[in-house]
CSV table of C-alpha atoms in Angstrom, one decimal:
chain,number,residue,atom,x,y,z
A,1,UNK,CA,10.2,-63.6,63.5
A,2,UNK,CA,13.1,-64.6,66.0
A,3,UNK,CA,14.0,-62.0,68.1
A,4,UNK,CA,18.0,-60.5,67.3
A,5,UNK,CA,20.1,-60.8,69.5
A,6,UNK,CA,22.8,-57.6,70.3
A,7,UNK,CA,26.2,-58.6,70.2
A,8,UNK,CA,28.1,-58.1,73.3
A,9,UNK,CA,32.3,-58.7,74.1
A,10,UNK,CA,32.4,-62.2,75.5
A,11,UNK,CA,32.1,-63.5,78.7
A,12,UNK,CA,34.0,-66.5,78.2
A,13,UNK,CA,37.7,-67.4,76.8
A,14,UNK,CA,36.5,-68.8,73.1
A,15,UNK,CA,39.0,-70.1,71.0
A,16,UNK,CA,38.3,-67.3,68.9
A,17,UNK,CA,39.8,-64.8,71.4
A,18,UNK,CA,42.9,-67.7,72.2
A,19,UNK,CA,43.8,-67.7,68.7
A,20,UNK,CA,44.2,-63.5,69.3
A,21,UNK,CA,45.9,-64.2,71.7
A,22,UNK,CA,48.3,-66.9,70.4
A,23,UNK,CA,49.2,-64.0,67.8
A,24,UNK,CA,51.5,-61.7,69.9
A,25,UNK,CA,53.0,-59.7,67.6
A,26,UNK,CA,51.5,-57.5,64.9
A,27,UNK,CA,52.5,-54.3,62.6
A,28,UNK,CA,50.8,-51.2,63.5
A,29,UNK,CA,51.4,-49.0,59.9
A,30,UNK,CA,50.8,-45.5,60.2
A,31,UNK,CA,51.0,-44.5,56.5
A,32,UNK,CA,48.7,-41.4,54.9
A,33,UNK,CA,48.2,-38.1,54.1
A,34,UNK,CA,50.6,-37.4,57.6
A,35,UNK,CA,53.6,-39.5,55.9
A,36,UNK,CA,53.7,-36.8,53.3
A,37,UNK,CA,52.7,-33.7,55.2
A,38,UNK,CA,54.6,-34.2,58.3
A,39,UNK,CA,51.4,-33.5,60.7
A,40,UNK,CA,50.2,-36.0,62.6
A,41,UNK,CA,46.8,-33.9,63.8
A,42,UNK,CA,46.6,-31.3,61.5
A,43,UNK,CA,43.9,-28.2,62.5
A,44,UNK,CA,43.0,-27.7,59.1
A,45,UNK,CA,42.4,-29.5,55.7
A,46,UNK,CA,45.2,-30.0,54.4
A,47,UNK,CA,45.0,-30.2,49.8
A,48,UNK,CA,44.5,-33.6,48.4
A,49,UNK,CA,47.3,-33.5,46.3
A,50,UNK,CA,49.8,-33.7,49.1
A,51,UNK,CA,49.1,-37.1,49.2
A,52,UNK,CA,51.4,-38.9,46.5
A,53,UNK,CA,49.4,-41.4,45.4
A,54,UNK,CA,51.1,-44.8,43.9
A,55,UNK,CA,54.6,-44.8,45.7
A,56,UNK,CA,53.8,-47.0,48.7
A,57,UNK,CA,55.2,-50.7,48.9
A,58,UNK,CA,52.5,-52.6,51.3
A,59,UNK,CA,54.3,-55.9,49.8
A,60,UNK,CA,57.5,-54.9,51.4
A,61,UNK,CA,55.7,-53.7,54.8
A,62,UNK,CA,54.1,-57.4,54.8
A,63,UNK,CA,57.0,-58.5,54.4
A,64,UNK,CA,59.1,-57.4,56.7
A,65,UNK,CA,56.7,-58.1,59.7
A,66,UNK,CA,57.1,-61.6,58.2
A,67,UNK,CA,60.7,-61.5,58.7
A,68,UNK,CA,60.3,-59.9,62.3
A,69,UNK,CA,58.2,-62.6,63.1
A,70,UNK,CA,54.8,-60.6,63.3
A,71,UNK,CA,51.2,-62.5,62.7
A,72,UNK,CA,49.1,-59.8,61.9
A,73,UNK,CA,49.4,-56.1,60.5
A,74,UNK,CA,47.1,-53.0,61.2
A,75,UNK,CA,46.7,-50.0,58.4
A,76,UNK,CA,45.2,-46.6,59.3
A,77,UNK,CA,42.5,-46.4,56.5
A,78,UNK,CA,41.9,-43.1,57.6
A,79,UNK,CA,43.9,-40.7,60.3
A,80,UNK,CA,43.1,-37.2,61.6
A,81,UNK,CA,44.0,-35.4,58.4
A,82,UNK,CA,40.3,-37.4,57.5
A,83,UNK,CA,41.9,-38.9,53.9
A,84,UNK,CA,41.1,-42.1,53.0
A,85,UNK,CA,43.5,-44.9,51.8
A,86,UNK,CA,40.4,-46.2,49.9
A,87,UNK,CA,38.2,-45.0,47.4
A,88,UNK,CA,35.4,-44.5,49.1
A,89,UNK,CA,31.7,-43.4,47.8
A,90,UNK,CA,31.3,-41.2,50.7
A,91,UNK,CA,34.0,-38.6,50.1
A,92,UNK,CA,35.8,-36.7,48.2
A,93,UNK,CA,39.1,-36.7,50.2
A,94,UNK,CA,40.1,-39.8,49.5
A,95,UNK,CA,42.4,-42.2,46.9
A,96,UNK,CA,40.6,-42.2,43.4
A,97,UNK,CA,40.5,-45.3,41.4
A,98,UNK,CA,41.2,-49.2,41.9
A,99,UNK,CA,44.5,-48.8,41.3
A,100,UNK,CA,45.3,-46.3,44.3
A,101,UNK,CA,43.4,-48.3,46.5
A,102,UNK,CA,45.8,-49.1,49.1
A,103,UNK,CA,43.8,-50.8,51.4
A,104,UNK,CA,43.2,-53.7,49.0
A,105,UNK,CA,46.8,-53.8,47.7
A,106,UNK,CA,47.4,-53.8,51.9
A,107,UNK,CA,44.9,-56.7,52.4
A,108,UNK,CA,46.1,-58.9,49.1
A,109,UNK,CA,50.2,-58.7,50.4
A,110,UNK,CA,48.9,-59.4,53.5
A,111,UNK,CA,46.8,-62.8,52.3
A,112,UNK,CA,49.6,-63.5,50.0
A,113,UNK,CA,52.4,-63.7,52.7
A,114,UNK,CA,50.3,-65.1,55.6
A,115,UNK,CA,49.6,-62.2,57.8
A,116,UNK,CA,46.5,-61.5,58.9
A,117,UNK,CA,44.9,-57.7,57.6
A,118,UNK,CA,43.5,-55.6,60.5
A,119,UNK,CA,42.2,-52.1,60.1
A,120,UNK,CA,42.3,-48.6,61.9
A,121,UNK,CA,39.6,-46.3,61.5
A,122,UNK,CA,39.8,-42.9,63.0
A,123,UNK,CA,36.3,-41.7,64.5
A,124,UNK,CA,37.0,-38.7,66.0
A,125,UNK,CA,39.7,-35.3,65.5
A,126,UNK,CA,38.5,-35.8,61.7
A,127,UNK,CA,39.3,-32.2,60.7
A,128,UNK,CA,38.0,-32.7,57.2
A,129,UNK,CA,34.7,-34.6,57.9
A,130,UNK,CA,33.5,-33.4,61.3
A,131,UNK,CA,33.5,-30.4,60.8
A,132,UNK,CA,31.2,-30.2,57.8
A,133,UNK,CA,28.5,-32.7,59.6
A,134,UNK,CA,26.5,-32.3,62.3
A,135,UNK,CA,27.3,-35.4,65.0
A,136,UNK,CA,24.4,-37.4,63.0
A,137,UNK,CA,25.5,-37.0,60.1
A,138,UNK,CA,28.9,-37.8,60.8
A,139,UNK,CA,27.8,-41.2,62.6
A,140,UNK,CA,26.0,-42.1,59.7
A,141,UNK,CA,29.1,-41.2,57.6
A,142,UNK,CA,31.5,-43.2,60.0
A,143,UNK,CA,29.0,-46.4,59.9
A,144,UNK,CA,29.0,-46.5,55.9
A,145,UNK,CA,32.7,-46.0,55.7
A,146,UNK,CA,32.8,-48.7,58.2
A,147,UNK,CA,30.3,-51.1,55.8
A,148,UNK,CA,32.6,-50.5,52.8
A,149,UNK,CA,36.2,-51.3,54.7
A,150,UNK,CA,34.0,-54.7,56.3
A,151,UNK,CA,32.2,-55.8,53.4
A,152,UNK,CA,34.7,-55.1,50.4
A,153,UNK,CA,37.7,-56.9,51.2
A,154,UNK,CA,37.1,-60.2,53.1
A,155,UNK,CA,37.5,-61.1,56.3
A,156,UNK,CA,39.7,-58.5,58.9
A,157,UNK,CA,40.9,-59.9,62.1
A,158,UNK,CA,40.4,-56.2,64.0
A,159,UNK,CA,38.9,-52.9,64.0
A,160,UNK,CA,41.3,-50.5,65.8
A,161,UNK,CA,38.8,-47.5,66.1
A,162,UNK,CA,40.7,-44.3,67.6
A,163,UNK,CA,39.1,-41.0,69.3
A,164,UNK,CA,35.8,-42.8,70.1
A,165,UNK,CA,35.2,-40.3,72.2
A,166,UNK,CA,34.7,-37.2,70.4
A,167,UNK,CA,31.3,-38.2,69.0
A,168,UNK,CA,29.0,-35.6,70.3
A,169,UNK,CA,26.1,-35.9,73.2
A,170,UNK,CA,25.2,-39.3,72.2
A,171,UNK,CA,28.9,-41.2,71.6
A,172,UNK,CA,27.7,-44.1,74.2
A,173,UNK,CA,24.9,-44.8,72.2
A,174,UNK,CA,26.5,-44.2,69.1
A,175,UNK,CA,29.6,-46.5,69.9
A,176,UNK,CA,26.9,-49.6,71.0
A,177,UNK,CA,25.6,-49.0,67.8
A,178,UNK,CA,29.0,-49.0,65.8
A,179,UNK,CA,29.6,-52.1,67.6
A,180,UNK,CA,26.8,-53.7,66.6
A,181,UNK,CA,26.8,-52.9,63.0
A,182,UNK,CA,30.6,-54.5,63.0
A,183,UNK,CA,29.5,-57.8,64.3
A,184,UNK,CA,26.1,-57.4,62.5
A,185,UNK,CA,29.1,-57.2,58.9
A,186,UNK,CA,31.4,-59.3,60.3
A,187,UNK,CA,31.0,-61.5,63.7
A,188,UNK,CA,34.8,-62.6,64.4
A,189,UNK,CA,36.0,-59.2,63.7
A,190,UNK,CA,37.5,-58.0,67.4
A,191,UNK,CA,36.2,-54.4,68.0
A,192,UNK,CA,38.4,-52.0,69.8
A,193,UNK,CA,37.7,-48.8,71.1
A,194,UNK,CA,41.1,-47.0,71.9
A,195,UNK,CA,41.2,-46.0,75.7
A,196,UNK,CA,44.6,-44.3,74.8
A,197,UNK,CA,47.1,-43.4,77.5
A,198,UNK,CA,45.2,-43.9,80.0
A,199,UNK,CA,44.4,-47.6,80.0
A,200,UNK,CA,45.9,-50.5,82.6
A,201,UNK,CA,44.3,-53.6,83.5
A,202,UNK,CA,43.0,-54.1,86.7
A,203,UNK,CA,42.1,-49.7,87.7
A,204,UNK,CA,38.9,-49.4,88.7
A,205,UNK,CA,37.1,-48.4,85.5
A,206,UNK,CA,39.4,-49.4,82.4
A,207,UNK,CA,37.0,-48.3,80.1
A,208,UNK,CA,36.2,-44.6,81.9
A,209,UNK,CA,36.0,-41.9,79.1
A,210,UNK,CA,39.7,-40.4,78.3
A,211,UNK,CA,41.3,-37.3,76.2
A,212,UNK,CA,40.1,-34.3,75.3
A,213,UNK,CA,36.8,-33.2,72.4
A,214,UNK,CA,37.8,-31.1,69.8
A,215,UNK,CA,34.8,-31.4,67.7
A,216,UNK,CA,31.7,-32.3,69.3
A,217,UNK,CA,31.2,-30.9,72.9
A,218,UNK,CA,29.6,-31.7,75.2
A,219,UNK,CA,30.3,-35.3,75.8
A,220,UNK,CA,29.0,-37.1,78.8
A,221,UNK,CA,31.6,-37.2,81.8
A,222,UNK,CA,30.4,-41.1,82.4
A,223,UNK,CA,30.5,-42.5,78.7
A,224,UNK,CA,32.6,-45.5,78.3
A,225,UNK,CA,34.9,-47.0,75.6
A,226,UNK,CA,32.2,-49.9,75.7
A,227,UNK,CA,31.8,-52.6,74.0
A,228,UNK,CA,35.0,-53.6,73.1
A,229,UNK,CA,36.4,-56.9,72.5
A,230,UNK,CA,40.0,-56.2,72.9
A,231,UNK,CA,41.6,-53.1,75.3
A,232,UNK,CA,44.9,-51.2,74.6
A,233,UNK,CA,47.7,-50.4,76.2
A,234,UNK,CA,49.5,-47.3,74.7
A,235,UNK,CA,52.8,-47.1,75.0
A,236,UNK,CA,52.4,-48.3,78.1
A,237,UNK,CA,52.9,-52.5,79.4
A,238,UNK,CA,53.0,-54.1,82.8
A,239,UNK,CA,56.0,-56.6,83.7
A,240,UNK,CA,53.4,-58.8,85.5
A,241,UNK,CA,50.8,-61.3,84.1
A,242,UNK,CA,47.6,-59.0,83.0
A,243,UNK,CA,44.4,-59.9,83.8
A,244,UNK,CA,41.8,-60.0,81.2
A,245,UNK,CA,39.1,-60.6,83.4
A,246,UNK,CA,37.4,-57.4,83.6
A,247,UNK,CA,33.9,-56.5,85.4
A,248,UNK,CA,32.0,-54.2,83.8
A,249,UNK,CA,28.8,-52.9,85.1
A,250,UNK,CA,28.9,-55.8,87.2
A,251,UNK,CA,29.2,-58.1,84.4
A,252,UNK,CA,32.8,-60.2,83.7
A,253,UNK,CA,34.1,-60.0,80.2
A,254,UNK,CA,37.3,-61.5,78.6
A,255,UNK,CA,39.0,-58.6,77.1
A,256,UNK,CA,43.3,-59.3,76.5
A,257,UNK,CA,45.2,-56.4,76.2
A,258,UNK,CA,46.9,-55.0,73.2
A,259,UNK,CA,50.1,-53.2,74.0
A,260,UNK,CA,50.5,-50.4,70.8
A,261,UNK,CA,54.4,-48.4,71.0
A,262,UNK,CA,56.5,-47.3,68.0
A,263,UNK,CA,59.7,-48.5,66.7
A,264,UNK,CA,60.6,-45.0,67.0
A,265,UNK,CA,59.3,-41.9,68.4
A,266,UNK,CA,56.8,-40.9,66.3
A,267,UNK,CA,54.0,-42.8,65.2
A,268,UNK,CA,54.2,-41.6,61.6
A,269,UNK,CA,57.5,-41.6,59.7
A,270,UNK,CA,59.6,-38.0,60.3
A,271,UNK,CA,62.7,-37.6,59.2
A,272,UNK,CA,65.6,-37.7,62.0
A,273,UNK,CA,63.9,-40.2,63.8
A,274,UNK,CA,65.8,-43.9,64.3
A,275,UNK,CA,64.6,-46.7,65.2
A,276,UNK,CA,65.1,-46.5,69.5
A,277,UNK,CA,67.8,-49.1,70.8
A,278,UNK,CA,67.9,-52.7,70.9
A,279,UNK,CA,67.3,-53.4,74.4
A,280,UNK,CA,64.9,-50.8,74.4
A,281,UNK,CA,62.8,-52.3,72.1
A,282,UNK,CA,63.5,-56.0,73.1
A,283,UNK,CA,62.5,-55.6,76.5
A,284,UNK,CA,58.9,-53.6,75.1
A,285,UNK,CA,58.5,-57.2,73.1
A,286,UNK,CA,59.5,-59.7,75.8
A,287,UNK,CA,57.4,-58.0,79.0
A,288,UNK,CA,54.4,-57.2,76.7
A,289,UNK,CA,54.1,-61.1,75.7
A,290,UNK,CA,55.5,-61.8,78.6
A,291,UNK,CA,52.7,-60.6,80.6
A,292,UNK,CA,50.3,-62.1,78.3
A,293,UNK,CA,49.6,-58.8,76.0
A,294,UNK,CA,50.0,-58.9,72.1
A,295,UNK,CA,52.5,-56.3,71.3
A,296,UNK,CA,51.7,-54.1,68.0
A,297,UNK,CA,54.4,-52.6,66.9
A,298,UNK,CA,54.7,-49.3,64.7
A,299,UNK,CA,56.6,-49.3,61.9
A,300,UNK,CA,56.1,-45.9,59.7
A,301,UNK,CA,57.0,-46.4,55.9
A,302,UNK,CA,59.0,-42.7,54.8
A,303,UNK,CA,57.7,-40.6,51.7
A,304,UNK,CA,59.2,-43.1,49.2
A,305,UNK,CA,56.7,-45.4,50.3
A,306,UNK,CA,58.4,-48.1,52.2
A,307,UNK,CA,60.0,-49.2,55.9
A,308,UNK,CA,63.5,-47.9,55.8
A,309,UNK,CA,66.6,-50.1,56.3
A,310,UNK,CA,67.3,-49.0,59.8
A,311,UNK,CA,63.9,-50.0,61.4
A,312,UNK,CA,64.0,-53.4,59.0
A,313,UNK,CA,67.3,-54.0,60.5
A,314,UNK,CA,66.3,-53.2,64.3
A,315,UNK,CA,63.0,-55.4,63.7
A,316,UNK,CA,65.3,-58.6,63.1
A,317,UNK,CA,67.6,-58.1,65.5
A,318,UNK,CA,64.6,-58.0,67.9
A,319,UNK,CA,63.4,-61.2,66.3
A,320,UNK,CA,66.9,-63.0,67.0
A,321,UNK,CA,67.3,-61.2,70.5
A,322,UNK,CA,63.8,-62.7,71.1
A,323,UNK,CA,64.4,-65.7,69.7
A,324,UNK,CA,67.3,-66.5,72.3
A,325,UNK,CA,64.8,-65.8,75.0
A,326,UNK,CA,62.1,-68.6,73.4
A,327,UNK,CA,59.6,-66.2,72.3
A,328,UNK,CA,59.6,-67.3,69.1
A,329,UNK,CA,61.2,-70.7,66.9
């Protein structure tokens, strides 16, 4: 029997990682349980019914980031409230039924209009889930939830996995192995552990473990958000060209940047909270390609289930502002 390779980020600039790259601009869409109870990290469970089920518009998300000139979108499957977009056979606290399932009305719009589906997957501040499980269960929990988002609705360009460090005593171990079960699923889908705030090209260990545990203490001072195919800026984006040469344990790996910032303030929709100004938001698009980072941009839909005329209105006024500048035709 031939001996199985493990996957590892690349060490070369494959087309795969240009065409990324080529992308620039996506939708980040923060839409869940937190659209409807106005927490974004709640500190207790909050009732499934809160969640209206059946109001959201994913074909109007998709296609508005067609209009802004977006090439890919990015829907959190699951946030830190722990509900799931999906009806998953794992839980209970999720959407029930095939026709609630918003992360396959998400991925259809998305195919239909010619942008390419990505997913966010929480891992840890799961206050539902974690604390119910001990940390092995709740690895094996994340890795089937993982198999049914890769293997139930076609190919997804990314795997935006948040908290990966809040996975008890053995998270580097357990984020290798959540690596390797992606690629094992699906081998062009770009993993990428969130290194939050604190992430910039070029420090000295970009990948260095970063924000705080809240379920699973102790973890390891020295884990690293590693492996990871892409790396993310948040809110955060250099004016000069990034470098996505990156050594890690003396090894170089391609890894481009993904700048992540909200239209906004807040990363899910809250009332009293416009869309921030045009040059503002302009200047976030043009330095983050500019540098040679994709920009993914949040967008919140409100409680009636879709983008609200303001922020569709600032996106293409970014798209013509940007347009003048040659970012896009």
């Amino acid at each position: 029997m031939a001996h199985q390779m493990t996957p590892t980020p690349s060490q070369t600039v494959t087309e795969h990682l240009k065409r990324y790259e080529s992308l620039q601009y996506g939708m980040f869409i923060h839409y869940g349980m937190s659209t409807f109870s106005g927490v974004e990290i709640p500190k207790e469970a909050t009732p499934l019914e809160t969640y209206i089920a059946g109001v959201a518009n994913p074909d109007q998300w998709v296609r508005v980031a067609k209009a802004a000139g977006m090439k890919y979108a990015v829907l959190t499957t699951k946030h830190c409230h722990g509900h799931c977009l999906w009806p998953s056979k794992l839980t209970d606290y999720c959407v029930v039924g095939d026709e609630n399932d918003l992360v396959a009305q998400f991925v259809s719009a998305c195919r239909e209009h010619d942008i390419l589906p990505a997913f966010y997957y929480l891992l840890g501040w799961d206050c539902y889930h974690q604390p119910k499980m001990d940390p092995d269960a709740y690895r094996k929990f994340c890795l089937g939830q993982l198999e049914e988002l890769l293997t139930s609705y076609g190919p997804i360009l990314e795997l935006w996995l948040d908290i990966p460090w809040d996975m008890g005593e053995s998270t580097q171990s357990i984020l290798c192995e959540i690596y390797s079960h992606v690629k094992n699923l699906q081998p062009d889908c770009l993993v990428m552990f969130s290194q939050s705030i604190n992430v910039m090209h070029g420090i000295e260990d970009p990948f260095a473990l970063c924000g705080a545990t809240y379920f699973y203490e102790p973890t390891p001072s020295k884990v690293r958000m590693w492996p990871s195919d892409i790396t993310n800026g948040e809110r955060r984006v250099k004016k000069e060209r990034t470098n996505s040469w990156m050594v890690i344990d003396s090894q170089e790996y391609y890894v481009p940047l993904e700048v992540c910032d909200t239209i906004g303030l807040n990363w899910f929709w809250e009332p009293n909270d416009p869309p921030r100004d045009l040059n503002t938001l302009s200047d976030l698009l043009v330095n983050s390609i500019g540098s040679g980072a994709n920009l993914l941009l949040d967008v919140p839909p409100d409680k009636s289930g879709s983008i609200p005329e303001e922020a569709v209105s600032r996106l293409l006024e970014m798209r013509a502002s940007s347009a003048a500048q040659g970012l896009f035709r």
